[in-house]
Amino acid sequence: MSWLATLAGYVAPLFLVLSPVFSYSDQAISMYRNKSSAGFSLDIPLIMLVASMLRIFYYPGARFDIALLIQSFLMVAVQLVVLKIALDHRPPPTSKGGEAATPFAGAHEHGIFEKPRPYGFWQWRSPKPYWQFLLYLFIVLTLGELVLAPFRSLYPAYSSLIGYLGLSIEAMLPLPQIFANARSRSCKGFRVSVLASWLLGDSMKMFWFFTSPTEIPWAFKISGLFQAGCDSFLGIQYLMYGNGEAAVKGHFAPTWPGSQHRPMVKRTGSDLGPSTLRTPIISEKDS
């Protein structure tokens, strides 16, 4: 087993560092070539950007393995590119697949995120607020680091807080896909090759987390176990539902301040947008 742990100690960190490129480059290229981000939820870059930024600021207090820090920086870079392409090629809300740009679109139907987001958070039509939010988050985290770092009695608790928060946010990433598959009783648009890469990555990550001689905080281990469980459940869903047509009922258009309710537009399976990474293809009703 010692040789296996040694091998994992070299392969797993390299895989983790490059995983942002492996996971999202195909999605970015597809949206750019098709000139459309239909079917891609903007909550994916939101979750990964916030989680990765929190992990970066967690490092000074935790001093975890450097490979995890490099992965966080690379993930931020990749997700900024993905967000830029998705915003540039986002379809209007009244077009086929237009609800794709609405985060967790359709989740309202089953009580998940039932209340509308304050100020239409991360559902803005203008690209500017997205970049402003990310800039403000970076400024707040930087100020928090500079102000609290000198206070040795407070800083460890603050560092642990943002670390667990960031990893918890990242662990939530599979949940929208799980809810979408369960509602539509289909995994159409969800690539089995992507699922296989996730499960392989989970296996390598878990083995490395629990055998690495370098410091891996328990926050990473708990988050990794939860995410591995979610990915495994996605595999079970794929076996149960297959890749058949989704049971799509309606087309969602977000309600902006001052707008009127809009009726649902019946859709068929042929109206669905292209397949995406961890992107729910789901039915919608107006919130």
Short mmCIF file of C-alpha atoms in Angstrom, two decimals:
data_model
loop_
_atom_site.label_atom_id
_atom_site.label_comp_id
_atom_site.label_asym_id
_atom_site.label_seq_id
_atom_site.Cartn_x
_atom_site.Cartn_y
_atom_site.Cartn_z
CA MET A 1 0.00 0.00 0.00
CA SER A 2 2.93 2.33 0.52
CA TRP A 3 3.71 2.44 -3.19
CA LEU A 4 0.03 3.21 -3.93
CA ALA A 5 0.05 6.08 -1.44
CA THR A 6 3.28 7.38 -2.98
CA LEU A 7 1.80 7.20 -6.49
CA ALA A 8 -1.37 8.96 -5.36
CA GLY A 9 0.77 11.61 -3.70
CA TYR A 10 2.13 12.54 -7.14
CA VAL A 11 -0.85 11.88 -9.42
CA ALA A 12 -3.72 13.20 -7.28
CA PRO A 13 -2.28 16.71 -6.71
CA LEU A 14 -1.54 17.06 -10.43
CA PHE A 15 -5.05 15.90 -11.30
CA LEU A 16 -6.59 18.33 -8.80
CA VAL A 17 -4.54 21.26 -10.08
CA LEU A 18 -5.58 20.62 -13.69
CA SER A 19 -9.18 19.61 -12.94
CA PRO A 20 -10.60 23.14 -13.57
CA VAL A 21 -9.22 23.03 -17.10
CA PHE A 22 -10.40 19.45 -17.71
CA SER A 23 -13.87 20.12 -16.33
CA TYR A 24 -14.78 23.47 -17.85
CA SER A 25 -12.69 24.08 -20.98
CA ASP A 26 -15.04 21.99 -23.14
CA GLN A 27 -18.03 23.92 -21.81
CA ALA A 28 -16.41 27.29 -22.51
CA ILE A 29 -15.36 26.26 -26.03
CA SER A 30 -18.85 24.91 -26.77
CA MET A 31 -20.57 28.15 -25.70
CA TYR A 32 -18.09 30.24 -27.68
CA ARG A 33 -18.48 28.19 -30.87
CA ASN A 34 -22.27 28.03 -30.63
CA LYS A 35 -22.51 31.72 -29.67
CA SER A 36 -25.02 30.69 -27.01
CA SER A 37 -24.94 29.81 -23.33
CA ALA A 38 -28.44 28.29 -23.43
CA GLY A 39 -28.60 25.41 -20.99
CA PHE A 40 -25.77 26.70 -18.80
CA SER A 41 -26.62 27.92 -15.29
CA LEU A 42 -24.75 31.02 -14.19
CA ASP A 43 -24.82 29.65 -10.65
CA ILE A 44 -21.99 27.30 -11.61
CA PRO A 45 -19.37 30.08 -11.93
CA LEU A 46 -20.96 31.85 -8.94
CA ILE A 47 -20.49 28.82 -6.68
CA MET A 48 -17.00 28.01 -7.90
CA LEU A 49 -15.73 31.61 -7.83
CA VAL A 50 -17.00 32.30 -4.31
CA ALA A 51 -15.78 28.94 -3.00
CA SER A 52 -12.34 29.29 -4.61
CA MET A 53 -11.84 32.85 -3.37
CA LEU A 54 -12.75 31.79 0.17
CA ARG A 55 -10.32 28.88 -0.08
CA ILE A 56 -7.52 31.22 -1.20
CA PHE A 57 -8.05 33.43 1.85
CA TYR A 58 -8.31 30.32 4.03
CA TYR A 59 -4.73 29.35 3.15
CA PRO A 60 -2.81 31.85 5.37
CA GLY A 61 -4.52 30.47 8.47
CA ALA A 62 -4.56 26.78 7.52
CA ARG A 63 -1.38 26.31 5.43
CA PHE A 64 -2.84 23.30 3.62
CA ASP A 65 -1.18 21.49 0.71
CA ILE A 66 0.07 23.91 -1.95
CA ALA A 67 -1.62 21.91 -4.73
CA LEU A 68 -5.03 22.85 -3.32
CA LEU A 69 -4.05 26.53 -3.31
CA ILE A 70 -2.85 26.38 -6.92
CA GLN A 71 -6.08 24.66 -7.91
CA SER A 72 -8.08 27.49 -6.30
CA PHE A 73 -6.21 30.16 -8.27
CA LEU A 74 -6.61 28.22 -11.51
CA MET A 75 -10.31 27.66 -10.81
CA VAL A 76 -10.84 31.40 -10.36
CA ALA A 77 -9.13 32.10 -13.70
CA VAL A 78 -11.12 29.42 -15.54
CA GLN A 79 -14.46 30.44 -14.04
CA LEU A 80 -13.89 34.10 -14.89
CA VAL A 81 -13.44 33.07 -18.53
CA VAL A 82 -16.51 30.82 -18.38
CA LEU A 83 -18.61 33.61 -16.83
CA LYS A 84 -17.44 36.12 -19.45
CA ILE A 85 -18.36 33.79 -22.33
CA ALA A 86 -21.69 32.84 -20.74
CA LEU A 87 -22.67 36.49 -20.24
CA ASP A 88 -21.56 37.52 -23.73
CA HIS A 89 -23.65 34.79 -25.35
CA ARG A 90 -26.61 34.66 -22.98
CA PRO A 91 -29.96 34.26 -24.78
CA PRO A 92 -32.83 36.62 -23.93
CA PRO A 93 -35.34 35.25 -21.37
CA THR A 94 -38.09 35.01 -23.99
CA SER A 95 -36.12 32.80 -26.36
CA LYS A 96 -36.00 29.02 -26.36
CA GLY A 97 -33.56 28.00 -23.69
CA GLY A 98 -33.52 31.55 -22.35
CA GLU A 99 -34.19 30.35 -18.84
CA ALA A 100 -30.80 28.66 -18.97
CA ALA A 101 -29.11 31.84 -17.82
CA THR A 102 -31.34 32.01 -14.76
CA PRO A 103 -29.63 30.39 -11.76
CA PHE A 104 -31.50 27.39 -10.32
CA ALA A 105 -34.30 28.11 -12.77
CA GLY A 106 -37.33 25.98 -11.96
CA ALA A 107 -36.30 25.22 -8.42
CA HIS A 108 -39.16 27.42 -7.21
CA GLU A 109 -41.62 24.80 -8.43
CA HIS A 110 -40.67 22.37 -5.72
CA GLY A 111 -40.00 24.77 -2.89
CA ILE A 112 -36.21 24.95 -3.26
CA PHE A 113 -35.12 28.60 -3.14
CA GLU A 114 -38.83 29.47 -3.13
CA LYS A 115 -38.42 33.14 -2.28
CA PRO A 116 -37.14 35.53 -4.95
CA ARG A 117 -33.56 36.64 -4.49
CA PRO A 118 -33.00 40.08 -2.96
CA TYR A 119 -32.35 42.64 -5.69
CA GLY A 120 -32.45 39.84 -8.27
CA PHE A 121 -29.07 38.60 -7.05
CA TRP A 122 -27.08 36.89 -9.82
CA GLN A 123 -30.08 37.17 -12.14
CA TRP A 124 -29.15 40.57 -13.55
CA ARG A 125 -29.50 41.21 -17.26
CA SER A 126 -26.56 43.62 -17.36
CA PRO A 127 -23.08 42.04 -17.07
CA LYS A 128 -21.71 44.88 -14.93
CA PRO A 129 -23.24 43.85 -11.55
CA TYR A 130 -21.66 40.39 -11.82
CA TRP A 131 -18.16 41.82 -12.01
CA GLN A 132 -18.94 44.42 -9.34
CA PHE A 133 -20.07 41.72 -6.92
CA LEU A 134 -16.88 39.69 -7.45
CA LEU A 135 -14.75 42.81 -6.99
CA TYR A 136 -16.56 43.78 -3.78
CA LEU A 137 -16.18 40.23 -2.44
CA PHE A 138 -12.45 40.32 -3.11
CA ILE A 139 -12.14 43.71 -1.38
CA VAL A 140 -14.10 42.51 1.69
CA LEU A 141 -11.98 39.35 2.00
CA THR A 142 -8.77 41.35 1.60
CA LEU A 143 -9.82 43.85 4.28
CA GLY A 144 -10.86 41.01 6.59
CA GLU A 145 -7.44 39.41 6.18
CA LEU A 146 -5.56 42.66 6.81
CA VAL A 147 -7.67 43.71 9.80
CA LEU A 148 -7.97 40.37 11.61
CA ALA A 149 -4.59 38.78 10.86
CA PRO A 150 -2.79 40.72 13.65
CA PHE A 151 -5.30 39.49 16.26
CA ARG A 152 -4.01 36.02 17.06
CA SER A 153 -6.96 35.26 19.32
CA LEU A 154 -9.56 36.01 16.64
CA TYR A 155 -7.82 35.13 13.39
CA PRO A 156 -7.87 31.29 13.72
CA ALA A 157 -11.65 31.32 14.19
CA TYR A 158 -12.11 33.71 11.26
CA SER A 159 -9.85 31.62 9.04
CA SER A 160 -11.71 28.42 9.91
CA LEU A 161 -15.04 30.13 9.28
CA ILE A 162 -14.24 31.23 5.74
CA GLY A 163 -12.56 27.88 5.03
CA TYR A 164 -15.56 25.78 6.05
CA LEU A 165 -17.91 28.25 4.35
CA GLY A 166 -16.03 28.07 1.06
CA LEU A 167 -15.82 24.29 1.06
CA SER A 168 -19.49 23.97 2.01
CA ILE A 169 -20.49 26.21 -0.89
CA GLU A 170 -18.40 24.14 -3.29
CA ALA A 171 -19.93 20.90 -1.98
CA MET A 172 -23.38 22.22 -2.95
CA LEU A 173 -22.49 22.24 -6.66
CA PRO A 174 -24.05 18.85 -7.57
CA LEU A 175 -27.36 19.56 -5.80
CA PRO A 176 -29.11 21.52 -8.61
CA GLN A 177 -28.34 18.69 -11.05
CA ILE A 178 -29.68 16.08 -8.62
CA PHE A 179 -32.92 18.04 -8.11
CA ALA A 180 -33.29 18.57 -11.87
CA ASN A 181 -32.78 14.88 -12.70
CA ALA A 182 -35.29 13.82 -10.04
CA ARG A 183 -37.91 16.28 -11.29
CA SER A 184 -37.55 15.49 -15.00
CA ARG A 185 -36.78 11.79 -14.40
CA SER A 186 -34.08 12.06 -17.03
CA CYS A 187 -30.35 12.72 -17.26
CA LYS A 188 -30.51 14.07 -20.80
CA GLY A 189 -27.75 16.59 -21.37
CA PHE A 190 -25.64 15.12 -18.58
CA ARG A 191 -22.58 13.47 -20.13
CA VAL A 192 -21.60 10.09 -18.78
CA SER A 193 -17.95 10.90 -19.54
CA VAL A 194 -18.17 13.90 -17.22
CA LEU A 195 -19.75 11.76 -14.50
CA ALA A 196 -16.96 9.20 -14.90
CA SER A 197 -14.31 11.92 -14.54
CA TRP A 198 -16.00 13.22 -11.38
CA LEU A 199 -16.14 9.76 -9.80
CA LEU A 200 -12.52 9.07 -10.74
CA GLY A 201 -11.51 12.43 -9.32
CA ASP A 202 -13.46 11.77 -6.12
CA SER A 203 -11.73 8.42 -5.67
CA MET A 204 -8.27 9.89 -6.15
CA LYS A 205 -9.05 12.90 -3.99
CA MET A 206 -10.41 10.86 -1.10
CA PHE A 207 -7.48 8.46 -1.16
CA TRP A 208 -5.01 11.36 -1.22
CA PHE A 209 -6.82 13.35 1.48
CA PHE A 210 -6.65 10.46 3.95
CA THR A 211 -3.15 9.17 3.10
CA SER A 212 -1.22 12.35 2.27
CA PRO A 213 1.74 13.10 4.55
CA THR A 214 1.10 16.83 3.99
CA GLU A 215 -1.48 18.80 5.94
CA ILE A 216 -5.06 18.36 4.66
CA PRO A 217 -7.56 20.10 6.99
CA TRP A 218 -10.68 18.20 7.98
CA ALA A 219 -12.74 20.86 6.20
CA PHE A 220 -11.47 19.48 2.89
CA LYS A 221 -12.12 15.88 3.93
CA ILE A 222 -15.70 16.49 5.07
CA SER A 223 -16.49 18.54 1.96
CA GLY A 224 -14.90 15.91 -0.27
CA LEU A 225 -16.88 13.09 1.33
CA PHE A 226 -20.16 14.98 0.86
CA GLN A 227 -19.36 15.80 -2.77
CA ALA A 228 -18.32 12.21 -3.49
CA GLY A 229 -21.64 11.05 -2.05
CA CYS A 230 -23.55 13.47 -4.28
CA ASP A 231 -21.60 12.42 -7.37
CA SER A 232 -22.27 8.77 -6.55
CA PHE A 233 -25.98 9.56 -6.27
CA LEU A 234 -25.80 11.20 -9.70
CA GLY A 235 -24.41 7.91 -10.99
CA ILE A 236 -27.37 6.07 -9.47
CA GLN A 237 -29.73 8.55 -11.13
CA TYR A 238 -28.06 7.94 -14.48
CA LEU A 239 -28.63 4.19 -14.08
CA MET A 240 -32.25 4.77 -13.03
CA TYR A 241 -33.33 7.40 -15.56
CA GLY A 242 -30.93 6.94 -18.46
CA ASN A 243 -30.42 9.59 -21.12
CA GLY A 244 -34.01 9.82 -22.36
CA GLU A 245 -36.04 12.93 -23.05
CA ALA A 246 -36.70 15.14 -20.05
CA ALA A 247 -40.27 15.70 -18.93
CA VAL A 248 -40.19 19.44 -19.60
CA LYS A 249 -43.43 21.28 -18.85
CA GLY A 250 -42.81 24.96 -19.26
CA HIS A 251 -40.47 27.79 -20.04
CA PHE A 252 -39.38 30.13 -17.28
CA ALA A 253 -38.74 33.82 -17.71
CA PRO A 254 -37.52 35.63 -14.59
CA THR A 255 -39.69 38.36 -13.12
CA TRP A 256 -37.81 41.63 -12.78
CA PRO A 257 -38.97 44.51 -10.58
CA GLY A 258 -42.01 46.11 -12.19
CA SER A 259 -42.55 43.33 -14.72
CA GLN A 260 -45.77 41.37 -15.17
CA HIS A 261 -46.25 37.62 -14.80
CA ARG A 262 -45.74 35.77 -18.04
CA PRO A 263 -47.48 32.55 -19.07
CA MET A 264 -45.55 29.34 -19.47
CA VAL A 265 -44.69 28.27 -22.98
CA LYS A 266 -44.99 24.57 -23.62
CA ARG A 267 -41.75 23.00 -24.74
CA THR A 268 -40.78 19.66 -26.16
CA GLY A 269 -37.56 17.74 -25.85
CA SER A 270 -36.38 19.11 -29.21
CA ASP A 271 -36.44 22.64 -27.79
CA LEU A 272 -33.82 21.91 -25.19
CA GLY A 273 -30.45 23.64 -25.32
CA PRO A 274 -27.12 21.84 -25.67
CA SER A 275 -25.81 19.56 -22.97
CA THR A 276 -23.75 21.16 -20.25
CA LEU A 277 -21.68 20.52 -17.14
CA ARG A 278 -23.73 20.14 -13.97
CA THR A 279 -26.53 22.13 -15.63
CA PRO A 280 -30.15 21.32 -14.81
CA ILE A 281 -32.49 20.90 -17.79
CA ILE A 282 -35.69 21.52 -15.94
CA SER A 283 -39.22 22.80 -16.16
CA GLU A 284 -40.10 26.25 -14.94
CA LYS A 285 -42.96 28.34 -13.70
CA ASP A 286 -42.96 32.04 -13.02
CA SER A 287 -41.86 32.99 -9.53
#
